[in-house]
Coordinates of C-alpha atoms in Angstrom, one line a residue:
X11 CA 18.3 10.8 -0.6
X12 CA 16.0 11.4 2.3
X13 CA 12.6 9.8 2.7
X14 CA 11.3 12.9 4.2
X15 CA 11.6 14.8 0.9
X16 CA 8.5 13.4 -0.8
X17 CA 8.6 15.8 -3.7
X18 CA 11.6 14.0 -5.1
X19 CA 12.9 17.2 -6.7
X20 CA 16.5 16.2 -5.9
X21 CA 16.3 12.8 -7.6
X22 CA 18.2 12.3 -10.8
X23 CA 16.7 10.5 -13.7
X24 CA 15.9 6.8 -12.9
X25 CA 18.5 4.2 -13.7
X26 CA 19.1 0.7 -12.3
X27 CA 22.5 1.7 -11.0
X28 CA 21.0 4.6 -9.0
X29 CA 17.9 2.6 -8.0
X30 CA 19.9 0.0 -6.1
X31 CA 22.1 2.5 -4.1
X32 CA 21.9 2.0 -0.4
X33 CA 19.2 4.2 1.2
X34 CA 18.1 2.4 4.4
X35 CA 14.7 2.7 6.0
X36 CA 15.4 2.3 9.7
X37 CA 12.2 0.4 10.5
X38 CA 12.7 -2.2 7.8
X39 CA 16.4 -2.5 8.2
X40 CA 16.3 -3.1 12.0
X41 CA 13.2 -5.3 11.7
X42 CA 14.6 -7.5 8.9
X43 CA 18.0 -7.9 10.6
X44 CA 16.3 -8.8 13.9
X45 CA 14.0 -11.4 12.3
X46 CA 17.0 -12.9 10.3
X47 CA 19.1 -13.1 13.5
X48 CA 16.3 -15.0 15.3
X49 CA 15.9 -17.4 12.4
X50 CA 19.6 -18.2 12.3
X51 CA 19.6 -18.6 16.1
X52 CA 16.9 -21.2 15.7
X53 CA 18.8 -23.0 13.0
X54 CA 22.0 -23.0 15.1
X55 CA 20.1 -24.3 18.1
X56 CA 18.7 -27.3 16.1
X57 CA 22.1 -28.1 14.5
X58 CA 23.8 -27.9 17.9
X59 CA 21.6 -30.6 19.4
X60 CA 22.0 -32.8 16.3
X61 CA 18.6 -32.1 14.7
X62 CA 18.3 -31.8 10.9
X63 CA 17.1 -28.6 9.2
X64 CA 17.0 -28.3 5.4
X65 CA 19.5 -25.9 4.0
X66 CA 17.0 -25.0 1.2
X67 CA 14.6 -23.6 3.9
X68 CA 17.3 -21.4 5.3
X69 CA 18.3 -20.2 1.8
X70 CA 14.7 -19.4 1.0
X71 CA 14.2 -17.4 4.2
X72 CA 17.4 -15.4 3.6
X73 CA 16.3 -14.6 0.1
X74 CA 13.0 -13.5 1.4
X75 CA 14.6 -11.1 3.8
X76 CA 16.9 -9.8 1.1
X77 CA 14.0 -9.2 -1.2
X78 CA 12.3 -7.0 1.5
X79 CA 15.5 -5.1 2.1
X80 CA 16.0 -4.7 -1.7
X81 CA 12.8 -2.7 -2.2
X82 CA 12.7 -0.8 1.2
X83 CA 16.4 0.0 1.9
X84 CA 17.6 1.1 -1.5
X85 CA 16.9 4.1 -3.6
X86 CA 13.9 2.2 -5.0
X87 CA 12.1 3.3 -2.0
X88 CA 12.9 7.0 -2.9
X89 CA 11.9 6.6 -6.5
X90 CA 8.8 4.8 -5.4
X91 CA 7.5 8.0 -3.9
X92 CA 7.4 9.8 -7.3
X93 CA 7.3 7.0 -9.9
X94 CA 4.2 4.8 -10.1
X95 CA 6.1 2.0 -11.9
X96 CA 8.7 1.8 -9.2
X97 CA 6.1 1.8 -6.5
X98 CA 4.2 -1.0 -8.2
X99 CA 7.4 -3.0 -8.3
X100 CA 7.8 -2.5 -4.6
X101 CA 4.2 -3.6 -4.1
X102 CA 4.5 -6.7 -6.1
X103 CA 7.8 -7.9 -4.6
X104 CA 6.8 -7.2 -1.0
X105 CA 3.3 -8.6 -1.2
X106 CA 3.9 -11.6 -3.5
X107 CA 7.5 -12.7 -3.9
X108 CA 8.9 -11.9 -0.4
X109 CA 6.0 -13.7 1.5
X110 CA 6.5 -16.9 -0.6
X111 CA 10.2 -17.0 0.0
X112 CA 9.8 -16.3 3.7
X113 CA 7.1 -19.0 4.1
X114 CA 9.1 -21.6 2.3
X115 CA 11.7 -21.1 5.0
X116 CA 9.1 -22.5 7.5
X117 CA 9.8 -19.9 10.3
X118 CA 6.9 -21.1 12.5
X119 CA 8.0 -24.7 12.3
X120 CA 11.5 -23.6 13.2
X121 CA 10.3 -21.6 16.2
X122 CA 8.2 -24.5 17.5
X123 CA 11.2 -26.9 17.2
X124 CA 13.9 -24.5 18.5
X125 CA 12.1 -22.8 21.4
X126 CA 12.4 -24.8 24.7
X127 CA 9.3 -26.1 26.3
X128 CA 8.4 -24.4 29.6
X129 CA 8.3 -26.4 32.8
X130 CA 4.9 -28.1 33.6
X131 CA 2.4 -25.6 34.8
X132 CA 4.2 -22.6 33.3
X133 CA 3.8 -20.7 30.0
X134 CA 6.8 -19.8 27.9
X135 CA 7.4 -18.4 24.4
X136 CA 6.7 -21.8 22.7
X137 CA 3.4 -22.2 24.6
X138 CA 2.4 -18.7 23.7
X139 CA 3.1 -19.3 20.1
X140 CA 1.1 -22.5 20.0
X141 CA -1.8 -20.8 21.8
X142 CA -1.7 -17.9 19.3
X143 CA -1.7 -20.3 16.3
X144 CA -4.9 -22.0 17.7
X145 CA -6.6 -18.7 18.6
X146 CA -9.8 -17.5 17.0
X147 CA -8.0 -14.4 15.7
X148 CA -5.6 -16.5 13.6
X149 CA -8.4 -18.7 12.4
X150 CA -10.2 -15.7 11.1
X151 CA -7.3 -13.9 9.4
X152 CA -6.0 -17.1 7.8
X153 CA -9.4 -18.1 6.4
X154 CA -9.8 -17.6 2.6
X155 CA -13.0 -15.8 3.3
X156 CA -10.8 -13.1 4.8
X157 CA -7.5 -13.4 2.9
X158 CA -8.9 -13.3 -0.6
X159 CA -11.1 -10.2 -0.2
X160 CA -8.3 -8.4 1.7
X161 CA -5.8 -9.3 -1.1
X162 CA -8.1 -7.9 -3.7
X163 CA -8.9 -4.8 -1.6
X164 CA -5.2 -4.0 -1.4
X165 CA -5.4 -3.2 -5.1
X166 CA -8.9 -1.7 -5.7
X167 CA -9.6 -0.3 -2.2
X168 CA -6.2 1.4 -2.1
X169 CA -5.3 2.7 -5.5
X170 CA -8.8 3.6 -6.7
X171 CA -9.8 5.6 -3.6
X172 CA -8.3 8.7 -1.9
X173 CA -6.7 6.5 0.7
X174 CA -3.6 5.9 -1.4
X175 CA -2.9 9.7 -1.9
X176 CA -3.5 10.2 1.9
X177 CA -0.9 7.6 2.8
X178 CA 1.6 8.9 0.3
X179 CA 1.6 12.3 2.0
X180 CA 4.0 11.1 4.7
X181 CA 6.8 8.7 5.3
X182 CA 4.8 7.1 8.1
X183 CA 1.9 6.5 5.7
X184 CA 4.2 5.0 3.1
X185 CA 5.8 2.8 5.7
X186 CA 2.3 1.6 6.9
X187 CA 1.4 0.8 3.4
X188 CA 4.5 -1.4 2.8
X189 CA 4.0 -3.2 6.1
X190 CA 0.4 -3.8 5.1
X191 CA 1.4 -5.3 1.8
X192 CA 3.9 -7.7 3.5
X193 CA 1.3 -8.7 6.2
X194 CA -1.4 -9.4 3.6
X195 CA 0.9 -11.4 1.5
X196 CA 2.0 -13.5 4.4
X197 CA -1.5 -14.3 5.6
X198 CA -2.7 -15.0 2.0
X199 CA 0.0 -17.4 1.1
X200 CA 0.4 -19.0 4.5
X201 CA -2.4 -21.6 4.1
X202 CA -1.7 -21.9 0.4
X203 CA 1.9 -22.8 0.8
X204 CA 1.1 -25.2 3.7
X205 CA 4.7 -25.4 4.9
X206 CA 4.0 -24.2 8.5
X207 CA 1.2 -25.4 10.8
X208 CA -2.0 -23.4 10.9
X209 CA -5.7 -23.6 11.7
X210 CA -6.5 -24.1 8.0
X211 CA -5.0 -27.1 6.1
X212 CA -6.9 -27.3 2.8
X213 CA -6.0 -30.0 0.3
X214 CA -3.7 -29.4 -2.6
X215 CA -6.5 -28.9 -5.1
X216 CA -8.2 -26.4 -2.9
X217 CA -5.0 -24.5 -2.3
X218 CA -4.5 -24.2 -6.1
X219 CA -8.1 -22.9 -6.4
X220 CA -7.4 -20.3 -3.7
X221 CA -4.3 -19.2 -5.6
X222 CA -6.1 -18.9 -8.9
X223 CA -9.1 -17.0 -7.3
X224 CA -7.2 -13.7 -7.2
X225 CA -5.6 -13.9 -10.6
X226 CA -8.5 -12.4 -12.7
X227 CA -8.7 -9.5 -10.3
X228 CA -5.0 -8.9 -10.5
X229 CA -5.1 -9.0 -14.3
X230 CA -8.1 -6.6 -14.5
X231 CA -6.4 -4.2 -12.2
X232 CA -3.3 -4.1 -14.4
X233 CA -5.3 -3.7 -17.6
X234 CA -7.4 -0.9 -16.0
X235 CA -4.2 1.0 -15.4
X236 CA -2.8 0.3 -18.8
X237 CA -5.9 1.4 -20.6
X238 CA -6.3 4.7 -18.6
X239 CA -6.3 7.8 -20.8
X240 CA -5.2 10.1 -18.0
X241 CA -3.3 9.7 -14.7
X242 CA -5.5 7.9 -12.2
X243 CA -3.4 8.5 -9.1
X244 CA -2.9 12.1 -8.0
X245 CA 0.4 11.4 -6.3
X246 CA 2.0 10.4 -9.6
X247 CA 0.2 12.8 -11.9
X248 CA 3.0 15.4 -11.8
X249 CA 6.4 13.7 -11.4
X250 CA 9.5 16.0 -11.0
X251 CA 10.7 17.5 -14.2
X252 CA 14.2 16.3 -13.4
X253 CA 13.1 12.7 -13.9
X254 CA 12.0 13.3 -17.5
X255 CA 9.0 10.9 -17.2
X256 CA 5.6 11.1 -18.8
X257 CA 3.1 10.3 -16.1
X258 CA 0.7 8.4 -18.4
X259 CA 3.5 6.2 -19.8
X260 CA 4.7 5.6 -16.2
X261 CA 1.1 4.5 -15.2
X262 CA 1.0 2.2 -18.2
X263 CA 4.3 0.6 -17.1
X264 CA 2.9 0.2 -13.6
X265 CA -0.2 -1.6 -15.0
X266 CA 2.0 -3.9 -17.0
X267 CA 4.1 -4.7 -13.9
X268 CA 1.0 -5.5 -11.9
X269 CA -0.4 -7.7 -14.7
X270 CA 2.8 -9.6 -15.6
X271 CA 4.5 -9.8 -12.2
X272 CA 1.7 -12.0 -10.7
X273 CA 2.7 -14.8 -13.0
X274 CA 6.1 -15.2 -11.4
X275 CA 4.9 -16.0 -7.9
X276 CA 2.1 -18.1 -9.3
X277 CA 4.6 -20.4 -11.0
X278 CA 6.8 -20.6 -7.8
X279 CA 3.7 -21.6 -5.7
X280 CA 2.5 -24.2 -8.2
X281 CA 6.0 -25.8 -8.4
X282 CA 6.1 -25.9 -4.6
X283 CA 2.6 -27.4 -4.4
X284 CA 3.4 -30.1 -6.9
X285 CA 6.6 -31.0 -5.0
X286 CA 4.6 -31.1 -1.8
X287 CA 1.9 -33.2 -3.4
X288 CA 4.5 -35.7 -4.7
X289 CA 6.2 -35.9 -1.4
X290 CA 2.9 -36.5 0.4
X291 CA 2.0 -39.4 -1.9
X292 CA 5.5 -40.9 -1.3
X293 CA 5.0 -40.7 2.5
X294 CA 1.6 -42.3 2.2
X295 CA 3.0 -45.1 0.1
X296 CA 5.8 -45.7 2.6
X297 CA 3.3 -45.8 5.5
X298 CA 1.2 -48.3 3.6
X299 CA 4.3 -50.5 3.0
X300 CA 5.3 -50.4 6.6
X301 CA 1.7 -51.3 7.7
X302 CA 1.8 -54.2 5.2
X303 CA 5.1 -55.4 6.7
X304 CA 3.7 -55.3 10.2
X305 CA 0.3 -56.8 9.5
X306 CA 1.1 -59.3 6.8
X307 CA -0.9 -57.2 4.4
X308 CA -4.2 -58.1 5.9
X309 CA -6.1 -55.8 3.7
X310 CA -4.8 -57.6 0.6
X311 CA -5.6 -60.9 2.1
X312 CA -9.1 -59.8 2.9
X313 CA -9.6 -58.5 -0.6
X314 CA -8.4 -61.7 -2.1
X315 CA -10.8 -63.6 0.1
X316 CA -13.6 -61.4 -1.1
X317 CA -12.7 -62.1 -4.7
X318 CA -12.7 -65.9 -3.9
X319 CA -16.1 -65.6 -2.4
X320 CA -17.4 -64.0 -5.5
X321 CA -16.1 -67.0 -7.6
X322 CA -17.4 -69.7 -5.3
X323 CA -20.6 -68.1 -4.1
X324 CA -21.9 -68.1 -0.5
X325 CA -21.6 -71.1 1.8
X326 CA -23.8 -74.1 1.0
X327 CA -24.4 -74.9 4.6
X328 CA -27.9 -73.6 4.3
X329 CA -30.4 -73.9 1.5
X330 CA -28.9 -75.5 -1.6
X331 CA -28.1 -73.2 -4.5
X332 CA -29.5 -74.0 -7.9
X333 CA -26.2 -73.5 -9.7
X334 CA -24.0 -75.7 -7.4
X335 CA -23.1 -79.2 -8.5
X336 CA -24.7 -81.9 -6.3
X337 CA -28.0 -80.1 -5.8
X338 CA -31.2 -81.2 -7.4
X339 CA -31.5 -78.1 -9.5
X340 CA -28.1 -78.6 -10.9
X341 CA -29.0 -82.0 -12.5
X342 CA -30.6 -82.2 -16.0
X343 CA -34.4 -82.2 -16.0
X344 CA -34.7 -85.9 -17.0
X345 CA -32.5 -87.1 -14.2
X346 CA -34.5 -85.2 -11.7
X347 CA -37.7 -86.7 -12.9
X348 CA -36.2 -90.2 -12.8
X349 CA -35.0 -89.7 -9.2
X350 CA -38.4 -88.4 -8.1
X351 CA -40.1 -91.4 -9.8
X352 CA -37.7 -93.9 -8.2
X353 CA -38.3 -92.4 -4.8
X354 CA -42.1 -92.6 -5.3
X355 CA -41.9 -96.3 -6.3
X356 CA -39.7 -97.1 -3.4

């Protein structure tokens, strides 16, 4: 099945067995294998010098690479050229599921730990990476003021304009679209996941709000496709007769995928954020316990002293207080009068 044959006339009817046949895209195949090799090299470097690296991170990154290969290097990529529902599956996986899995693997953290530091006065790969992470460019593209509009524009600005049909006219255009989906997903979820260092480190609540900000737009996009009374995308308006697919039914299925699929990554992100939040609170509690052990819990002692001062009142070294025993105002009225009278007679 060649990617250059965009008419798809040679494709048999869609089935899951046919969809997952190997049909590699050279760019994604070579790129994914190269990135995976670099990641595993970094893990091996850490392990060889006795450093610890969580196996769960490695597993997540491998699954992320596998998910990209699944939708770009199988016959799904061929069927995605002629079936809107298959293309939408590709879009949702590569822009939402794959980035989350890749980011949970903490590739930036791994690179910073695995790359050797350059000699003093020189610049090596590690220093270049650190400089890039602190650059104004990264600060802009990782800001929610950029990522949220771009994430939304990847739906409305692409599918509801002639741009989509233009890109689908060639294999290069389709490749550029897939790369765009992956890149936007990575920069959108990067600050939300908060696993790797970056210029933006919002709190857990703000990260949840950023995640939820796109959900209504995602839902409305899916509903708009499902409620369409005619094919809205020219590329998929006339699928090959050999597929036996009604284009309107295929569009409705694509809308349902766009609407429902967003819930899966959302749940994964929320679970990850809750786990991170809990771990953060545990680390804060451990730091507090260690500080108390070192300082003899001075904060608690100061607080107890403050409570004691509230019970006893301020020092009586100055002007006597009326409510303290031993002062003139604290005695009954008759005793004060007698004392004043005795003092006058004396």
